Amino acid sequence: MNEKECYNADSNRKVKVLFIGLDVSGGGAERVFINIANSLDAKTLDIRIVYNCSFEESDIRKDVPVAYYGETHMRKGLKKLYNEIKRFKPDYIFTTNGTIAWTLPILCKFSGVRAKVVTRVAVTPCEKYFTSWKSRFQEYFSSKQYKKMYLVVAQTEYMRQDLIKSYNIPSEKVKVIRNYIDFDRVQRLSVNETRPIELRNDGYNIVAVGALYSVKGFDLLIEALAKLKNVISDARLYILGEERYEIGYRDFLNKKASDLGIADRVFLCGHKSNPYPYYANADLFVLSSRKEGFPNVVLESLSLHTPVVCTNCVDFSSIFNETQGIVVNKEDSDSLAEGIKKAHESLKKPIPFKYSNFDYNTLFI
């Protein structure tokens, strides 16, 4: 059946779903966007994907049309988004990007298309990190638009309650759905490369991942490692990620490691396009964050049989048990050090891990 025939009768046509992303590169939200899109059934849904600010291609499956606008700023692509909505006339619009999300009810209104807007929120409102007055103004304005959406996806119950309270969204419009993880892809990429040369064969290798800025708590992790230098003498810390938001934070971390006498145990490895061999070959993965939405990296590490230590920035009680990971207090390097010590003593590979992805097809039928 060709596209024209597919839309001849409303009773027979496919449901139209437009996915709108900002960029291909980035963190967990961008990866979840791709994982969700790749999980949908193109036999029952007519899917279109648009990236507003991306030139490079993503690894979206080949049977789904994708457009890359390549704009330098989100607002420069609004006219193209408006035209795409007006032309495609989607039944649903989905995004995981907050910068785009607040514009969608406005674009739908002016285009005359009555699409149901679904947005996945990456960061709990009360824990957002604002870099300027512009970002604060955008947050205020965008919060008014969330009430107009068909569905807002939260990653935890805590986030759901905060969205309802902070944005005054009707409770029935906010649903908790855990992150969608493509475990087959994680497993495949974890063995696509050889063991990272940085990881020593004769030491206790600790891996952490994230943008280099204070929210990720890497300063606390370095302090925790310093407290353990005479307890786990062969411990080495490898942090994967580039500096973001806070200029000079990388130098700050290097100086802290030097001042604490563990410069030879802390390695800032920069961004890795494929971090999974690091997860798979680590003895321990540590999430030291002060704030998080819901970290994909924890689920990915567990799926590769690597135990974890995580701060209680997120409720992990339903994600892993005491044989797989340890939860410690956030903003507390002593608690973090104690958790790493306990993991070193009692958490070993391999560990069983089960996680069921939500079927996103059910949102659009």
Short mmCIF file of C-alpha atoms in Angstrom, two decimals:
data_model
loop_
_atom_site.label_atom_id
_atom_site.label_comp_id
_atom_site.label_asym_id
_atom_site.label_seq_id
_atom_site.Cartn_x
_atom_site.Cartn_y
_atom_site.Cartn_z
CA MET A 1 0.00 0.00 0.00
CA ASN A 2 1.49 3.36 -0.98
CA GLU A 3 1.31 6.48 1.20
CA LYS A 4 -1.61 8.02 -0.68
CA GLU A 5 -3.70 4.86 -0.39
CA CYS A 6 -2.81 4.59 3.29
CA TYR A 7 -4.67 7.82 4.08
CA ASN A 8 -7.79 7.34 1.96
CA ALA A 9 -10.05 6.53 4.90
CA ASP A 10 -9.68 7.60 8.52
CA SER A 11 -10.81 4.17 9.69
CA ASN A 12 -7.96 2.45 7.86
CA ARG A 13 -5.10 4.93 7.91
CA LYS A 14 -2.09 4.62 10.16
CA VAL A 15 -1.76 6.83 13.20
CA LYS A 16 0.70 9.62 12.36
CA VAL A 17 3.45 10.28 14.91
CA LEU A 18 5.97 13.10 14.55
CA PHE A 19 9.12 12.84 16.66
CA ILE A 20 11.01 16.12 17.14
CA GLY A 21 14.54 16.19 18.53
CA LEU A 22 17.04 18.99 18.97
CA ASP A 23 20.38 17.33 18.26
CA VAL A 24 21.92 13.90 17.80
CA SER A 25 24.82 14.43 20.16
CA GLY A 26 24.28 14.92 23.87
CA GLY A 27 23.39 12.85 26.88
CA GLY A 28 20.81 10.36 28.06
CA ALA A 29 17.74 12.22 26.80
CA GLU A 30 19.01 12.13 23.21
CA ARG A 31 19.73 8.41 23.50
CA VAL A 32 16.30 7.67 24.95
CA PHE A 33 14.70 9.61 22.07
CA ILE A 34 16.44 7.31 19.57
CA ASN A 35 15.67 4.15 21.55
CA ILE A 36 11.96 4.97 21.72
CA ALA A 37 11.77 5.83 18.01
CA ASN A 38 13.53 2.60 17.09
CA SER A 39 11.14 0.56 19.24
CA LEU A 40 7.97 1.67 17.43
CA ASP A 41 6.07 -0.52 14.98
CA ALA A 42 6.21 1.14 11.56
CA LYS A 43 3.61 -1.32 10.27
CA THR A 44 0.91 0.26 12.42
CA LEU A 45 2.28 3.80 12.86
CA ASP A 46 3.30 6.36 10.25
CA ILE A 47 6.41 7.81 11.85
CA ARG A 48 8.37 10.94 10.86
CA ILE A 49 11.43 12.25 12.70
CA VAL A 50 12.87 15.77 12.64
CA TYR A 51 16.10 17.02 14.21
CA ASN A 52 16.09 20.80 14.51
CA CYS A 53 19.76 21.53 15.19
CA SER A 54 21.60 18.52 13.82
CA PHE A 55 23.70 18.12 10.68
CA GLU A 56 24.99 14.65 11.50
CA GLU A 57 22.84 11.57 11.17
CA SER A 58 21.64 9.52 14.11
CA ASP A 59 21.35 5.75 14.20
CA ILE A 60 17.60 5.81 13.69
CA ARG A 61 16.43 2.72 11.83
CA LYS A 62 16.50 3.02 8.05
CA ASP A 63 12.78 2.45 7.39
CA VAL A 64 11.77 5.71 9.13
CA PRO A 65 12.09 9.08 7.31
CA VAL A 66 14.39 11.49 9.15
CA ALA A 67 15.04 15.18 8.40
CA TYR A 68 18.04 17.11 9.75
CA TYR A 69 17.45 20.87 9.65
CA GLY A 70 20.97 21.80 10.76
CA GLU A 71 19.97 25.07 12.42
CA THR A 72 22.37 26.76 14.83
CA HIS A 73 19.60 27.57 17.32
CA MET A 74 16.24 26.06 18.11
CA ARG A 75 14.26 29.21 17.28
CA LYS A 76 15.71 29.34 13.75
CA GLY A 77 14.01 26.06 12.94
CA LEU A 78 10.56 27.00 14.25
CA LYS A 79 9.24 27.97 10.82
CA LYS A 80 10.37 24.63 9.39
CA LEU A 81 8.74 22.81 12.32
CA TYR A 82 5.54 24.78 11.76
CA ASN A 83 5.53 23.83 8.07
CA GLU A 84 6.23 20.17 8.89
CA ILE A 85 3.35 20.03 11.37
CA LYS A 86 1.00 21.72 8.88
CA ARG A 87 2.05 19.39 6.05
CA PHE A 88 2.20 16.07 7.92
CA LYS A 89 -0.82 16.75 10.19
CA PRO A 90 0.32 14.33 12.90
CA ASP A 91 -2.06 12.76 15.38
CA TYR A 92 0.72 12.81 17.97
CA ILE A 93 3.91 14.84 18.44
CA PHE A 94 6.59 13.46 20.73
CA THR A 95 9.77 15.05 22.10
CA THR A 96 12.24 14.48 24.91
CA ASN A 97 13.70 17.99 24.70
CA GLY A 98 12.38 20.66 27.05
CA THR A 99 13.57 23.51 24.84
CA ILE A 100 11.36 22.24 22.03
CA ALA A 101 8.49 20.95 24.16
CA TRP A 102 7.07 24.31 25.23
CA THR A 103 6.83 25.53 21.61
CA LEU A 104 4.72 22.61 20.40
CA PRO A 105 1.29 23.64 21.78
CA ILE A 106 1.89 27.09 20.23
CA LEU A 107 2.92 25.66 16.83
CA CYS A 108 -0.09 23.34 16.82
CA LYS A 109 -2.44 26.20 17.61
CA PHE A 110 -1.18 28.45 14.82
CA SER A 111 -0.96 25.61 12.29
CA GLY A 112 -4.53 24.52 12.99
CA VAL A 113 -3.41 20.94 13.62
CA ARG A 114 -4.97 19.33 16.67
CA ALA A 115 -2.09 17.01 17.49
CA LYS A 116 -1.72 15.40 20.90
CA VAL A 117 1.61 16.55 22.32
CA VAL A 118 3.54 14.03 24.40
CA THR A 119 6.75 15.11 26.09
CA ARG A 120 9.21 13.21 28.24
CA VAL A 121 10.75 15.36 30.99
CA ALA A 122 14.45 14.77 31.61
CA VAL A 123 14.99 16.78 34.80
CA THR A 124 12.77 17.25 37.85
CA PRO A 125 11.62 20.93 37.86
CA CYS A 126 12.80 21.69 41.40
CA GLU A 127 16.27 20.38 40.53
CA LYS A 128 16.85 22.19 37.24
CA TYR A 129 20.18 23.94 36.71
CA PHE A 130 19.79 27.50 35.38
CA THR A 131 22.74 29.16 33.67
CA SER A 132 21.19 32.60 33.01
CA TRP A 133 18.13 34.79 33.43
CA LYS A 134 17.08 33.70 29.94
CA SER A 135 16.90 30.08 31.02
CA ARG A 136 14.85 31.08 34.06
CA PHE A 137 12.44 33.08 31.89
CA GLN A 138 12.11 30.17 29.48
CA GLU A 139 11.37 27.85 32.39
CA TYR A 140 8.61 30.15 33.62
CA PHE A 141 7.06 30.50 30.18
CA SER A 142 7.37 26.83 29.27
CA SER A 143 5.76 25.73 32.55
CA LYS A 144 2.55 27.41 31.34
CA GLN A 145 2.56 25.27 28.19
CA TYR A 146 2.87 21.89 29.91
CA LYS A 147 -0.75 22.09 31.10
CA LYS A 148 -1.82 22.15 27.43
CA MET A 149 -0.10 18.88 26.56
CA TYR A 150 -1.84 15.56 26.11
CA LEU A 151 0.65 13.62 28.23
CA VAL A 152 3.78 14.43 30.22
CA VAL A 153 6.11 11.49 30.88
CA ALA A 154 7.98 11.48 34.19
CA GLN A 155 10.78 9.07 35.00
CA THR A 156 10.02 8.58 38.70
CA GLU A 157 7.06 9.10 41.03
CA TYR A 158 9.03 11.86 42.74
CA MET A 159 9.38 13.65 39.40
CA ARG A 160 5.69 13.12 38.66
CA GLN A 161 4.62 14.76 41.91
CA ASP A 162 7.03 17.66 41.36
CA LEU A 163 5.71 18.23 37.81
CA ILE A 164 2.14 18.32 39.09
CA LYS A 165 3.07 20.76 41.85
CA SER A 166 5.56 22.97 40.00
CA TYR A 167 3.69 23.28 36.69
CA ASN A 168 0.13 22.86 38.02
CA ILE A 169 -0.50 20.01 35.57
CA PRO A 170 -3.62 17.88 36.09
CA SER A 171 -2.47 14.64 37.70
CA GLU A 172 -4.09 12.45 35.04
CA LYS A 173 -1.84 14.04 32.40
CA VAL A 174 1.41 12.93 34.08
CA LYS A 175 2.53 9.30 33.81
CA VAL A 176 5.62 7.54 35.16
CA ILE A 177 7.51 5.61 32.48
CA ARG A 178 11.07 4.41 33.04
CA ASN A 179 13.74 5.11 30.45
CA TYR A 180 13.76 2.90 27.38
CA ILE A 181 17.12 1.12 27.08
CA ASP A 182 18.24 -0.71 23.94
CA PHE A 183 20.01 -3.54 25.75
CA ASP A 184 20.90 -5.41 22.55
CA ARG A 185 22.74 -2.33 21.29
CA VAL A 186 24.54 -1.84 24.61
CA GLN A 187 25.68 -5.46 24.61
CA ARG A 188 26.78 -5.33 20.98
CA LEU A 189 28.79 -2.12 21.38
CA SER A 190 30.38 -3.33 24.61
CA VAL A 191 32.23 -6.06 22.69
CA ASN A 192 32.78 -4.14 19.43
CA GLU A 193 36.05 -2.76 20.74
CA THR A 194 38.89 -4.27 22.72
CA ARG A 195 39.31 -3.64 26.42
CA PRO A 196 40.10 0.08 26.90
CA ILE A 197 43.84 0.47 27.27
CA GLU A 198 43.40 2.92 30.15
CA LEU A 199 41.86 0.28 32.41
CA ARG A 200 44.55 -1.61 34.26
CA ASN A 201 44.44 -5.39 34.53
CA ASP A 202 45.94 -5.40 38.01
CA GLY A 203 43.78 -2.75 39.70
CA TYR A 204 40.29 -1.98 40.96
CA ASN A 205 38.82 0.07 38.11
CA ILE A 206 36.04 2.53 38.94
CA VAL A 207 34.19 4.22 36.06
CA ALA A 208 31.94 7.29 36.18
CA VAL A 209 30.26 9.06 33.27
CA GLY A 210 28.74 12.50 32.71
CA ALA A 211 29.28 16.09 31.69
CA LEU A 212 31.97 17.76 33.78
CA TYR A 213 30.04 20.18 35.96
CA SER A 214 29.14 20.35 39.62
CA VAL A 215 25.73 18.67 39.38
CA LYS A 216 27.44 15.35 38.60
CA GLY A 217 29.32 15.40 41.91
CA PHE A 218 32.69 14.29 40.56
CA ASP A 219 34.40 16.50 43.15
CA LEU A 220 32.75 14.40 45.86
CA LEU A 221 33.81 11.22 44.11
CA ILE A 222 37.44 12.35 44.02
CA GLU A 223 37.23 13.22 47.73
CA ALA A 224 35.79 9.75 48.43
CA LEU A 225 38.61 8.08 46.50
CA ALA A 226 41.16 10.07 48.52
CA LYS A 227 39.61 8.78 51.74
CA LEU A 228 40.15 5.23 50.46
CA LYS A 229 43.69 5.53 49.16
CA ASN A 230 45.06 3.44 52.03
CA VAL A 231 42.07 1.07 52.05
CA ILE A 232 41.83 0.17 48.35
CA SER A 233 45.39 0.81 47.31
CA ASP A 234 44.91 -0.29 43.69
CA ALA A 235 41.76 1.79 43.02
CA ARG A 236 41.75 3.91 39.87
CA LEU A 237 38.98 6.31 38.82
CA TYR A 238 38.13 6.93 35.16
CA ILE A 239 35.67 9.76 34.42
CA LEU A 240 34.23 9.88 30.89
CA GLY A 241 32.82 13.23 29.78
CA GLU A 242 33.57 16.73 28.56
CA GLU A 243 33.36 20.03 30.41
CA ARG A 244 29.91 21.62 30.13
CA TYR A 245 28.15 24.67 31.62
CA GLU A 246 30.93 25.54 34.13
CA ILE A 247 34.12 26.82 32.52
CA GLY A 248 37.22 25.61 34.33
CA TYR A 249 35.55 22.66 36.06
CA ARG A 250 37.92 20.16 34.45
CA ASP A 251 40.91 22.07 35.82
CA PHE A 252 39.17 22.25 39.19
CA LEU A 253 38.84 18.45 39.29
CA ASN A 254 42.45 17.92 38.28
CA LYS A 255 43.63 20.34 40.97
CA LYS A 256 41.47 18.65 43.60
CA ALA A 257 42.96 15.26 42.74
CA SER A 258 46.46 16.73 42.92
CA ASP A 259 45.83 18.53 46.23
CA LEU A 260 44.49 15.30 47.74
CA GLY A 261 47.52 13.33 46.59
CA ILE A 262 45.71 11.04 44.13
CA ALA A 263 46.50 12.67 40.78
CA ASP A 264 48.00 9.35 39.67
CA ARG A 265 44.68 7.59 40.37
CA VAL A 266 42.20 9.94 38.68
CA PHE A 267 41.89 10.04 34.89
CA LEU A 268 39.61 12.47 33.04
CA CYS A 269 39.21 10.59 29.78
CA GLY A 270 37.00 13.02 27.85
CA HIS A 271 33.98 12.10 25.78
CA LYS A 272 33.77 8.54 24.44
CA SER A 273 31.43 7.89 21.53
CA ASN A 274 31.26 4.29 22.70
CA PRO A 275 31.53 4.14 26.50
CA TYR A 276 30.19 0.61 26.85
CA PRO A 277 33.54 -1.24 26.81
CA TYR A 278 34.43 0.89 29.86
CA TYR A 279 31.24 -0.15 31.67
CA ALA A 280 31.74 -3.80 30.78
CA ASN A 281 35.37 -3.92 31.89
CA ALA A 282 34.99 -1.84 35.06
CA ASP A 283 34.94 -3.41 38.50
CA LEU A 284 32.49 -0.76 39.70
CA PHE A 285 30.34 1.99 38.20
CA VAL A 286 29.69 5.04 40.41
CA LEU A 287 26.97 7.65 40.05
CA SER A 288 27.94 10.54 42.35
CA SER A 289 25.32 13.05 41.14
CA ARG A 290 23.76 15.73 43.29
CA LYS A 291 20.74 15.76 40.93
CA GLU A 292 19.46 13.49 38.14
CA GLY A 293 16.36 12.78 36.10
CA PHE A 294 16.88 9.07 35.74
CA PRO A 295 20.35 7.90 34.70
CA ASN A 296 20.56 5.52 31.74
CA VAL A 297 24.17 4.78 32.67
CA VAL A 298 23.13 2.87 35.79
CA LEU A 299 20.79 0.59 33.85
CA GLU A 300 23.37 0.08 31.11
CA SER A 301 26.13 -0.79 33.58
CA LEU A 302 23.92 -3.28 35.41
CA SER A 303 22.96 -4.89 32.10
CA LEU A 304 26.68 -5.47 31.47
CA HIS A 305 27.00 -7.15 34.89
CA THR A 306 28.90 -4.30 36.49
CA PRO A 307 27.84 -3.49 40.08
CA VAL A 308 26.99 0.11 40.93
CA VAL A 309 27.21 2.64 43.74
CA CYS A 310 24.68 5.46 43.39
CA THR A 311 23.69 8.50 45.40
CA ASN A 312 20.07 8.75 46.48
CA CYS A 313 19.42 11.53 43.97
CA VAL A 314 16.94 9.07 42.43
CA ASP A 315 14.79 6.34 43.98
CA PHE A 316 16.61 3.17 42.93
CA SER A 317 14.64 0.85 45.24
CA SER A 318 12.74 -0.81 42.38
CA ILE A 319 15.72 -0.92 40.01
CA PHE A 320 18.38 -3.02 41.74
CA ASN A 321 18.92 -4.93 44.96
CA GLU A 322 21.75 -5.15 47.48
CA THR A 323 23.56 -7.84 45.49
CA GLN A 324 23.78 -5.49 42.48
CA GLY A 325 24.36 -2.06 43.94
CA ILE A 326 24.60 0.22 46.93
CA VAL A 327 22.78 3.50 47.49
CA VAL A 328 24.54 6.23 49.46
CA ASN A 329 23.69 9.76 50.57
CA LYS A 330 24.11 12.54 48.02
CA GLU A 331 26.34 15.51 48.86
CA ASP A 332 28.30 13.26 51.22
CA SER A 333 31.81 12.09 50.31
CA ASP A 334 32.06 10.03 53.51
CA SER A 335 28.94 8.07 52.58
CA LEU A 336 30.23 7.69 49.02
CA ALA A 337 33.57 6.37 50.29
CA GLU A 338 31.82 3.89 52.58
CA GLY A 339 29.66 2.67 49.68
CA ILE A 340 32.69 2.12 47.44
CA LYS A 341 34.48 0.28 50.25
CA LYS A 342 31.48 -1.97 50.81
CA ALA A 343 31.15 -2.64 47.06
CA HIS A 344 34.84 -3.54 46.86
CA GLU A 345 34.36 -6.06 49.65
CA SER A 346 31.05 -7.63 48.67
CA LEU A 347 29.88 -6.86 45.11
CA LYS A 348 31.47 -8.99 42.43
CA LYS A 349 30.71 -9.87 38.82
CA PRO A 350 28.61 -11.39 37.30
CA ILE A 351 25.28 -10.12 38.65
CA PRO A 352 21.81 -10.95 37.27
CA PHE A 353 19.75 -7.97 36.16
CA LYS A 354 16.21 -7.80 34.79
CA TYR A 355 14.48 -4.71 33.44
CA SER A 356 11.34 -4.47 31.32
CA ASN A 357 11.04 -1.67 28.79
CA PHE A 358 7.68 0.08 28.42
CA ASP A 359 5.94 -0.52 25.09
CA TYR A 360 5.68 3.01 23.63
CA ASN A 361 3.44 1.79 20.83
CA THR A 362 0.60 1.74 23.36
CA LEU A 363 0.81 5.53 23.77
CA PHE A 364 -0.08 6.17 20.14
CA ILE A 365 -2.98 3.80 19.46
#
